[in-house]
Short mmCIF file of C-alpha atoms in Angstrom, two decimals:
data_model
loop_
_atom_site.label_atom_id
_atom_site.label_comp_id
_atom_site.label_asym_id
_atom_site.label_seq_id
_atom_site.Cartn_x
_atom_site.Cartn_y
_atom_site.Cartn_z
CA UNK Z 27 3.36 -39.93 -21.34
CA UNK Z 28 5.32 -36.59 -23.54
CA UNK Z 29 3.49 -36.16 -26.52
CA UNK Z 30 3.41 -34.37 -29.73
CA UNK Z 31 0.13 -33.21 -31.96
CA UNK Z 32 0.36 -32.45 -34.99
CA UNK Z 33 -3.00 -30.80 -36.92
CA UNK Z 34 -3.36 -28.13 -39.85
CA UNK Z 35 -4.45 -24.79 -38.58
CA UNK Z 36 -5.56 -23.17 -41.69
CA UNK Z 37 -4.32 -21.92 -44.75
CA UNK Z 38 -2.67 -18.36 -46.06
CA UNK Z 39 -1.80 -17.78 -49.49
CA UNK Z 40 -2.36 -21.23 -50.60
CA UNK Z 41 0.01 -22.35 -47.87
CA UNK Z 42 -0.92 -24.81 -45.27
CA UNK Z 43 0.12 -23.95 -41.44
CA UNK Z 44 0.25 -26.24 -38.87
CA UNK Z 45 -0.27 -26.28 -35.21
CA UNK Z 46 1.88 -28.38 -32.96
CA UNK Z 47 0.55 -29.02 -29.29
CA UNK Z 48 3.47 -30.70 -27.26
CA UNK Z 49 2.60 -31.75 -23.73
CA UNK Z 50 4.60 -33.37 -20.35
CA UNK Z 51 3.66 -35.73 -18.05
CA UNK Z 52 2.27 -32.81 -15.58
CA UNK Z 53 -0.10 -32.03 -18.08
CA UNK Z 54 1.49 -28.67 -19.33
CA UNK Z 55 1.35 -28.29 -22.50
CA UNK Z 56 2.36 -25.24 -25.20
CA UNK Z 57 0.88 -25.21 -28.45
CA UNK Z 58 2.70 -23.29 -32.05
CA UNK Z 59 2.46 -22.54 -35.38
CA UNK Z 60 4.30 -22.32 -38.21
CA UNK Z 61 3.15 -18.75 -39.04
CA UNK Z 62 5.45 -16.56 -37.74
CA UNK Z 63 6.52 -19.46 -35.53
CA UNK Z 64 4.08 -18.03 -33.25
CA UNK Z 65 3.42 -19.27 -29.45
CA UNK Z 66 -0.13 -19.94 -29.84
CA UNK Z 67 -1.15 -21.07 -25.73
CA UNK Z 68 0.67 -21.73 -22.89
CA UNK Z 69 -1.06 -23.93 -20.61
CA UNK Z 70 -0.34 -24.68 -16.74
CA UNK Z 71 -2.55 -25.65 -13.57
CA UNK Z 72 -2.89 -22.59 -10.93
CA UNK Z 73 -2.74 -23.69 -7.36
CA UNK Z 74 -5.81 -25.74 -7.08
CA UNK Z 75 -4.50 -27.68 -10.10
CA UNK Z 76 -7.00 -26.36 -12.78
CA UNK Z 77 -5.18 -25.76 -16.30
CA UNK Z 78 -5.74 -22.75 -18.06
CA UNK Z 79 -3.94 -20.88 -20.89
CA UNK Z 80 -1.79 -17.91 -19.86
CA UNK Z 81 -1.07 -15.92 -22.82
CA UNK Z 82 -3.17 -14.07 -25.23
CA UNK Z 83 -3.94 -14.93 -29.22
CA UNK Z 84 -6.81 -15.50 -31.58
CA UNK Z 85 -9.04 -17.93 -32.31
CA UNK Z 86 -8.14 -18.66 -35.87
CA UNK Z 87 -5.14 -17.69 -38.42
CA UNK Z 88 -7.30 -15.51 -40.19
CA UNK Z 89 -7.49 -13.14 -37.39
CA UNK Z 90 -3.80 -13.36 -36.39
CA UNK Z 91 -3.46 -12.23 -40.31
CA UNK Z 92 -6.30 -9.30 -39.98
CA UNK Z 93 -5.68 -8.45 -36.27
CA UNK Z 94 -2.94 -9.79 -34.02
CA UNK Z 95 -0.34 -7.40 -32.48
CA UNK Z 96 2.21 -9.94 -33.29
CA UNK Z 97 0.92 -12.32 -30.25
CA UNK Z 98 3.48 -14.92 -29.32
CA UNK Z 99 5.06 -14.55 -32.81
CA UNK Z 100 8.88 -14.82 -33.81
CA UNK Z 101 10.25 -11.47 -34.17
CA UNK Z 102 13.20 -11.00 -36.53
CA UNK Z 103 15.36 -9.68 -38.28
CA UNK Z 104 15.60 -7.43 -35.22
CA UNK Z 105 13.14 -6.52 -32.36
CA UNK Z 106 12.28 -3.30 -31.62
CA UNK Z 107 12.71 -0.11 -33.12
CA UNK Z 108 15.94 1.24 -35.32
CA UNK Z 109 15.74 4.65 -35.40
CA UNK Z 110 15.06 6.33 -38.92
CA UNK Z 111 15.43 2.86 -39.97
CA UNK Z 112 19.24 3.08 -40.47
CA UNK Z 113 21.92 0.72 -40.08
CA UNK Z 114 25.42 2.77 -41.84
CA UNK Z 115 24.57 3.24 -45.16
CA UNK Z 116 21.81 0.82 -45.24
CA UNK Z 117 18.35 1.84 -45.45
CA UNK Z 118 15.58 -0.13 -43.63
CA UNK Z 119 11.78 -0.19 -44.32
CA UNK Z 120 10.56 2.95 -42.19
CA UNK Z 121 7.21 0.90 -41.38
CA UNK Z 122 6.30 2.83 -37.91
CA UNK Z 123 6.48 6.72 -39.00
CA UNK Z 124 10.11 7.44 -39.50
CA UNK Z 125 11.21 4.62 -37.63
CA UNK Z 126 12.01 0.65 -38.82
CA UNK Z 127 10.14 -1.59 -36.38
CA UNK Z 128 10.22 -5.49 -35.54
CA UNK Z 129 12.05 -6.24 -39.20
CA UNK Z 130 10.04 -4.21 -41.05
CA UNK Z 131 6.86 -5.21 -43.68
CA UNK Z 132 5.54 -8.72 -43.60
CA UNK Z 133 8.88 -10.05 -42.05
CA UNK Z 134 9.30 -13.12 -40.48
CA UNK Z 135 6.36 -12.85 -38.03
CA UNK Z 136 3.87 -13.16 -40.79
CA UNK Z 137 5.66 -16.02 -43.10
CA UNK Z 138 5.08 -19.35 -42.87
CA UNK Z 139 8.27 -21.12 -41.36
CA UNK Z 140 9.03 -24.74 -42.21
CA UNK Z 141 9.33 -28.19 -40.17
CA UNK Z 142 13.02 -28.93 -39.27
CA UNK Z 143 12.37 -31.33 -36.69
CA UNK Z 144 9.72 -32.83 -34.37
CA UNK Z 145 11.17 -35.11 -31.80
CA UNK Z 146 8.52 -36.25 -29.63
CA UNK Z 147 11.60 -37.56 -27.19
CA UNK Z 148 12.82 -34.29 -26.37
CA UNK Z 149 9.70 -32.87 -26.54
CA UNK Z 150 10.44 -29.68 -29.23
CA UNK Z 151 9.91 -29.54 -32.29
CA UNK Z 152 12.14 -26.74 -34.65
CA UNK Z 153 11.24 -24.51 -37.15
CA UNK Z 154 13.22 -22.44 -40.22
CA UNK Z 155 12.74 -20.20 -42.40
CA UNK Z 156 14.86 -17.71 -44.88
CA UNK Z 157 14.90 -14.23 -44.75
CA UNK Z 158 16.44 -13.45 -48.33
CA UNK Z 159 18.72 -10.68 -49.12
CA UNK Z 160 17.40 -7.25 -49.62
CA UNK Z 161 14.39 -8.10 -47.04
CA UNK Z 162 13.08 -4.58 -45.59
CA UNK Z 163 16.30 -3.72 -46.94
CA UNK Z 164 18.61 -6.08 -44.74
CA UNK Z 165 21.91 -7.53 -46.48
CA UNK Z 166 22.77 -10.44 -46.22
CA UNK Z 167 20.28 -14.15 -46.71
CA UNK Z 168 19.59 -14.93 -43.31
CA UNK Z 169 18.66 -18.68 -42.23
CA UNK Z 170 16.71 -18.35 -38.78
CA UNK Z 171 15.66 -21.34 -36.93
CA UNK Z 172 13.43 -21.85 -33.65
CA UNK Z 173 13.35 -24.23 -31.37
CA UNK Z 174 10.60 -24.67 -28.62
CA UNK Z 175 11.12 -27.23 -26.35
CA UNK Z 176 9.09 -28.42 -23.24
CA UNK Z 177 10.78 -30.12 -19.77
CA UNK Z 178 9.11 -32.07 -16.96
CA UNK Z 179 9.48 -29.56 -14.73
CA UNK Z 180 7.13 -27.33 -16.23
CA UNK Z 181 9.59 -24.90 -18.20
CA UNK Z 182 9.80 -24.41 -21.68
CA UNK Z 183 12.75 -22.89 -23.54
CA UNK Z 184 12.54 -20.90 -26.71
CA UNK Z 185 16.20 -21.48 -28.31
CA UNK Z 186 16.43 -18.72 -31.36
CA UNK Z 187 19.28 -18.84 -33.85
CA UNK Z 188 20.48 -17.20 -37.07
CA UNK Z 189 23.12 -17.70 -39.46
CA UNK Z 190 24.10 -15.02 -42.61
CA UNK Z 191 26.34 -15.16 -46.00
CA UNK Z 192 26.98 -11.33 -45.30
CA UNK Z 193 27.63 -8.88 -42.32
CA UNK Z 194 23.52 -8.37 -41.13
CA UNK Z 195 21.92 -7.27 -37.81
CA UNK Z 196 20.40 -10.07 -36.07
CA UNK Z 197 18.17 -9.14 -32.32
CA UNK Z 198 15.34 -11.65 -32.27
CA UNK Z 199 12.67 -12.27 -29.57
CA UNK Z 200 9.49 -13.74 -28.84
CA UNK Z 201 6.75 -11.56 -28.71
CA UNK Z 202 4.10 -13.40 -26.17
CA UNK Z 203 1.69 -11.34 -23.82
CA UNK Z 204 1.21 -13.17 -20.38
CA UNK Z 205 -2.20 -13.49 -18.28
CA UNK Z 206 -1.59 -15.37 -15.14
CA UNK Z 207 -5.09 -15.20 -14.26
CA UNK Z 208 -5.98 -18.13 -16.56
CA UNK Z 209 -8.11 -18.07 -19.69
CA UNK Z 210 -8.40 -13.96 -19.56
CA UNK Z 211 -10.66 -14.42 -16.49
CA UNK Z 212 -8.73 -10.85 -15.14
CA UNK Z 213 -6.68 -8.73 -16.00
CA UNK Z 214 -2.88 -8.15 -15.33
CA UNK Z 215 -3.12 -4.76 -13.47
CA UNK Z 216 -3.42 -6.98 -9.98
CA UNK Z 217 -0.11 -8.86 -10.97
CA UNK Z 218 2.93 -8.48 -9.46
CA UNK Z 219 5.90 -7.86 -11.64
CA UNK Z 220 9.55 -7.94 -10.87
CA UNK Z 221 12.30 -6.99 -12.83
CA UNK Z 222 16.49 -8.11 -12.42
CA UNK Z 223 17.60 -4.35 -13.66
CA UNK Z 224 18.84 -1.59 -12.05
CA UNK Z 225 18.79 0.63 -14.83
CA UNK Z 226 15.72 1.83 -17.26
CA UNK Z 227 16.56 2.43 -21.26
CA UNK Z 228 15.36 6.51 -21.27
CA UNK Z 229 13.32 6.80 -24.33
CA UNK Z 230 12.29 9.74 -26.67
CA UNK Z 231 8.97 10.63 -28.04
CA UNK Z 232 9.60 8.48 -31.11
CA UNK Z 233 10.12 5.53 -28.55
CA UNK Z 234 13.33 5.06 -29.25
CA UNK Z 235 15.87 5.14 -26.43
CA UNK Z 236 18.05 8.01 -26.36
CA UNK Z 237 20.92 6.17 -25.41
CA UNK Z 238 21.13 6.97 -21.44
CA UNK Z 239 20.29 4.28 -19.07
CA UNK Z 240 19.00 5.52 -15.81
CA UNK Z 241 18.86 4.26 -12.17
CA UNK Z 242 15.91 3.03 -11.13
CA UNK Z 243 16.31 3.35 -7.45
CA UNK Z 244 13.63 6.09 -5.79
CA UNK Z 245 11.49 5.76 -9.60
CA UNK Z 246 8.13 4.60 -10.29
CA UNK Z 247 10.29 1.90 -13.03
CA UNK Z 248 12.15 0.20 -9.76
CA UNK Z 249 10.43 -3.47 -10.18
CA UNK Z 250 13.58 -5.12 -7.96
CA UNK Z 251 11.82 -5.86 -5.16
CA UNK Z 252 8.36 -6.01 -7.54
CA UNK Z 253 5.09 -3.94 -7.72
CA UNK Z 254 2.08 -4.33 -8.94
CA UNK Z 255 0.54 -2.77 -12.53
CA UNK Z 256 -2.21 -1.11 -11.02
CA UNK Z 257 1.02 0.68 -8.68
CA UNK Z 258 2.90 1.60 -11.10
CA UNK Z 259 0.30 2.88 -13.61
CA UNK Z 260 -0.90 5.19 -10.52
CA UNK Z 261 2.16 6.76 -10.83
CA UNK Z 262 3.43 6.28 -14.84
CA UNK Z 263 -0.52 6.50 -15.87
CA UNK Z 264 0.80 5.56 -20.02
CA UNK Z 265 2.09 2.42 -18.64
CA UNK Z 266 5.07 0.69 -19.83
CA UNK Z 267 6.61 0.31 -23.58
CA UNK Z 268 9.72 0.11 -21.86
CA UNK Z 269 13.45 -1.75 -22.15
CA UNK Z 270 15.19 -2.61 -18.88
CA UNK Z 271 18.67 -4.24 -19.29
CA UNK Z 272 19.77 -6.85 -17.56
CA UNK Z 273 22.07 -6.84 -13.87
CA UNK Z 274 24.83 -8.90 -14.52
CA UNK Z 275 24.54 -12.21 -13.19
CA UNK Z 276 21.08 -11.85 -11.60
CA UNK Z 277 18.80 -14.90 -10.54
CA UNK Z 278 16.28 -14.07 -13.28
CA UNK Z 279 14.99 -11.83 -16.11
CA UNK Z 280 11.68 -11.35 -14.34
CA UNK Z 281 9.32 -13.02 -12.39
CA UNK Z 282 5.52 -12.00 -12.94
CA UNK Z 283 3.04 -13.73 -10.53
CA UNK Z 284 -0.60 -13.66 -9.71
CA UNK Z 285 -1.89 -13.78 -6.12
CA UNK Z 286 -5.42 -14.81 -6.87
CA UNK Z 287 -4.47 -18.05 -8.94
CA UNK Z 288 -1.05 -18.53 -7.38
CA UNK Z 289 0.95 -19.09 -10.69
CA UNK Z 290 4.04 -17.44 -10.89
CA UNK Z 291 6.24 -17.42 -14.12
CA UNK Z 292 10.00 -16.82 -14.20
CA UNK Z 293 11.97 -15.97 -17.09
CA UNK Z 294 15.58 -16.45 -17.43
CA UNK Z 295 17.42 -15.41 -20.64
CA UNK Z 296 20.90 -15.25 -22.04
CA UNK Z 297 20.12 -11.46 -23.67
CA UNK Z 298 20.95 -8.44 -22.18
CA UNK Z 299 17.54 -6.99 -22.10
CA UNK Z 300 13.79 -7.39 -21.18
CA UNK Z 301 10.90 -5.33 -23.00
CA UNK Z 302 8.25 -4.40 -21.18
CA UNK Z 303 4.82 -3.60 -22.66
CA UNK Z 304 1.62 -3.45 -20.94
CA UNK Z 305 -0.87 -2.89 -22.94
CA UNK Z 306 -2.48 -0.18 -20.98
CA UNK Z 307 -4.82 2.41 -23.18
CA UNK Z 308 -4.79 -0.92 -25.99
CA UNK Z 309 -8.47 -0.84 -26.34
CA UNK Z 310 -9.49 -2.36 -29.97
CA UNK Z 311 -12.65 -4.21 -30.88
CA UNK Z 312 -11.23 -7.64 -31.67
CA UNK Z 313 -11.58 -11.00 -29.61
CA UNK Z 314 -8.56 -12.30 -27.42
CA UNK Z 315 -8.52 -15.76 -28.19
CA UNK Z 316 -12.32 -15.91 -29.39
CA UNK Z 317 -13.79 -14.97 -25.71
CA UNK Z 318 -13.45 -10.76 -25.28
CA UNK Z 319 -12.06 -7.54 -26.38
CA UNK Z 320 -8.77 -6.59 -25.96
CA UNK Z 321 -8.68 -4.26 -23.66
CA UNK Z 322 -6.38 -2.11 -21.76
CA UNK Z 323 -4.13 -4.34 -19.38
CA UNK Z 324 -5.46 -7.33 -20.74
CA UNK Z 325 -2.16 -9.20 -21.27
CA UNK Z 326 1.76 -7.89 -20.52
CA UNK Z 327 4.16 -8.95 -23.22
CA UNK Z 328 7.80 -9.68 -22.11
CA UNK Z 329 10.20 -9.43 -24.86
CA UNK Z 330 13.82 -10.61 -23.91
CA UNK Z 331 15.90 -9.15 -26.49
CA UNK Z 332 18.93 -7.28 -27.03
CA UNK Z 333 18.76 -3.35 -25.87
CA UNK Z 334 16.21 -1.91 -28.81
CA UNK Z 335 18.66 0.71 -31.05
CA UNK Z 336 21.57 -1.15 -30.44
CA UNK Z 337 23.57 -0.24 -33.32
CA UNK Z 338 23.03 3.56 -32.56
CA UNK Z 339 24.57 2.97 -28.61
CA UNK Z 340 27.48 1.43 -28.65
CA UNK Z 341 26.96 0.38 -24.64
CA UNK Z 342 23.86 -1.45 -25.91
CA UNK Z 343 25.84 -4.39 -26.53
CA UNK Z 344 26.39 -6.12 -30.08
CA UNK Z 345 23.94 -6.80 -32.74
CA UNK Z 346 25.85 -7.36 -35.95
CA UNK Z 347 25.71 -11.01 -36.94
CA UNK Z 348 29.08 -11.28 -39.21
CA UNK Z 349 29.66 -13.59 -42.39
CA UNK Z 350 29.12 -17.41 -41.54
CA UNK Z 351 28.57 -16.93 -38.12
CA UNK Z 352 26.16 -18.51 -36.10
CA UNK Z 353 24.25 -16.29 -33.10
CA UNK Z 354 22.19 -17.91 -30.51
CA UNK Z 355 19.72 -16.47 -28.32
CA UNK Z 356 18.10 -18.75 -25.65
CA UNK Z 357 15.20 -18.24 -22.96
CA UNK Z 358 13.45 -20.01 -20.65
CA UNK Z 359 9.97 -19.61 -19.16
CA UNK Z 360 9.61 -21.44 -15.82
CA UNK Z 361 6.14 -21.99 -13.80
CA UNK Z 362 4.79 -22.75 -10.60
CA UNK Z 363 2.32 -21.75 -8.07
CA UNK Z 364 2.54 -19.98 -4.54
CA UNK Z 365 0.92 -20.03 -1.49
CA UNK Z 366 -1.54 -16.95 -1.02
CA UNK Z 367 0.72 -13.69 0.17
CA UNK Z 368 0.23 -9.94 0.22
CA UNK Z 369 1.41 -8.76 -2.81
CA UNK Z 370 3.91 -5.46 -2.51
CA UNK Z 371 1.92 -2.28 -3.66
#
């Protein structure tokens, strides 16, 4: 039978956050919190039927405060980088070098968002918080809800929205990193990775894209018909920090799938983009949800967003949210498990 848990995390700044665990009758399940409305596991059977978690956190909310690289949290005002941190004559907090990144200085990835709704029938419960005016230098107060909600089919859908009282940039995602292998027992540089673009965002030593999207046909960033990590890194050695955007009317966002435990993940998303980050050369000393180091390759985050910069290319599509307007950014993260097959190299 779908159910809903409900249990206090911890506490930050004399504010309690609580974890939600919602779970089908398959026996996935996909826990939260309301910190940064943060993805905390994802967890789904690999073809013998064992369940595992598939994406990478910590142990406790202390270290997600100390250490995490925003694992699985909301990302907002706007994901990604804004180059020089300006928007017109707006000035954004420059908190990457000269550059504004992921909404700037304790944004709404490290607040604690509030319960809208738990509805144990649809299985999802919905989060909000405000982003007032003036944040990292953003006009405009900006309401942002999630929604997470799990099917019986063994998807989940992350349903992100945001409504303003003045003319704001709004490009949320979810920031999760993905580990098919189950409970961090590998790492990702065996996976295979496929990618529905034709094109690669071109980006500048600042990592900002420069504005020119490139064919990937006869690169080492051509994912259509998939490769693995270990592949591509042989011939991009700094791995991937990378935007692809979207073909038109593709079957899927990407589709990441591991051989040895046969799950495979799709992701399908109404955005016009997919971030790519590897993790390769992210060595650090702290524990990946309490069992190891992070370590290079350890987890591949998959950020479907709007094209990063947007508001500095106008072919990057749209990111101004006007007055009274809601925006609505949906995706969906599908799973199932393969036979055994050669995996392309």
């Amino acid at each position: 039978m779908p159910k809903i848990e409900r249990s206090i995390f911890g506490m930050i700044k004399n504010t309690t956050v609580e974890r939600f665990q919602l779970e089908n009758d398959q026996g996935m399940s996909i826990s939260l919190m309301t910190y940064g409305a943060t993805l905390l596991e994802v967890v789904v059977p690999d073809k013998t039927g064992r369940f595992e978690n598939v994406v990478l956190g910590c142990a406790t909310l202390a270290e997600y405060s100390a250490h995490s690289p925003y694992f699985g949290a909301t990302i907002g005002r706007v994901g990604g980088r804004i180059r020089q941190g300006k928007w017109l004559n707006t000035q954004l907090t420059q908190n990457e070098g000269e550059q504004h990144i992921h909404g700037g200085v304790n944004a709404v990835s490290h607040r604690v968002w509030e319960v809208l709704k738990s509805d144990v029938e649809n299985l999802s419960v919905t989060l909000g918080v405000v982003s007032p005016a003036g944040d990292n230098g953003y006009p405009g107060n900006l309401e942002m809800t999630v929604t997470y909600q799990l099917y019986a089919d063994n998807h989940f859908e992350i349903i992100t929205t945001g409504i303003t009282d003045e003319a704001t940039l709004f490009n949320p995602t979810n920031h999760s990193y993905f580990n098919l292998s189950g409970d961090l027992k590998e790492t990702i540089s065996e996976h295979q990775l496929e990618i529905g673009a034709s094109q690669v965002a071109l980006m500048d030593d600042s990592k900002c894209p420069t504005g020119v999207l490139a064919p990937v046909a006869n690169t080492a960033f051509d994912f259509q018909a998939g490769q693995t990590l270990k592949a591509f890194t042989k011939k991009e050695p700094q791995g991937l920090d990378t935007p692809f955007p979207l073909n038109e009317g593709a079957d899927f966002a990407v589709r990441l799938t591991d051989n040895v435990s046969g799950r495979r993940m799709v992701i399908e998303t109404d955005a016009n983009a997919i971030v790519v980050f590897s993790t390769t050369g992210m060595n650090e000393p702290y524990l990946v949800n309490g069992t190891r180091p992070m370590v290079s390759e350890l987890g591949i985050a998959l950020e479907p967003q709007q094209l990063p910069d947007a508001i500095h290319h106008d072919h990057f599509g749209d990111i101004v949210l006007p007055e009274g307007r809601h925006k609505s950014y949906r995706s969906s993260y599908r799973f199932d498990t393969i036979k055994q097959k050669k995996l392309k190299e």
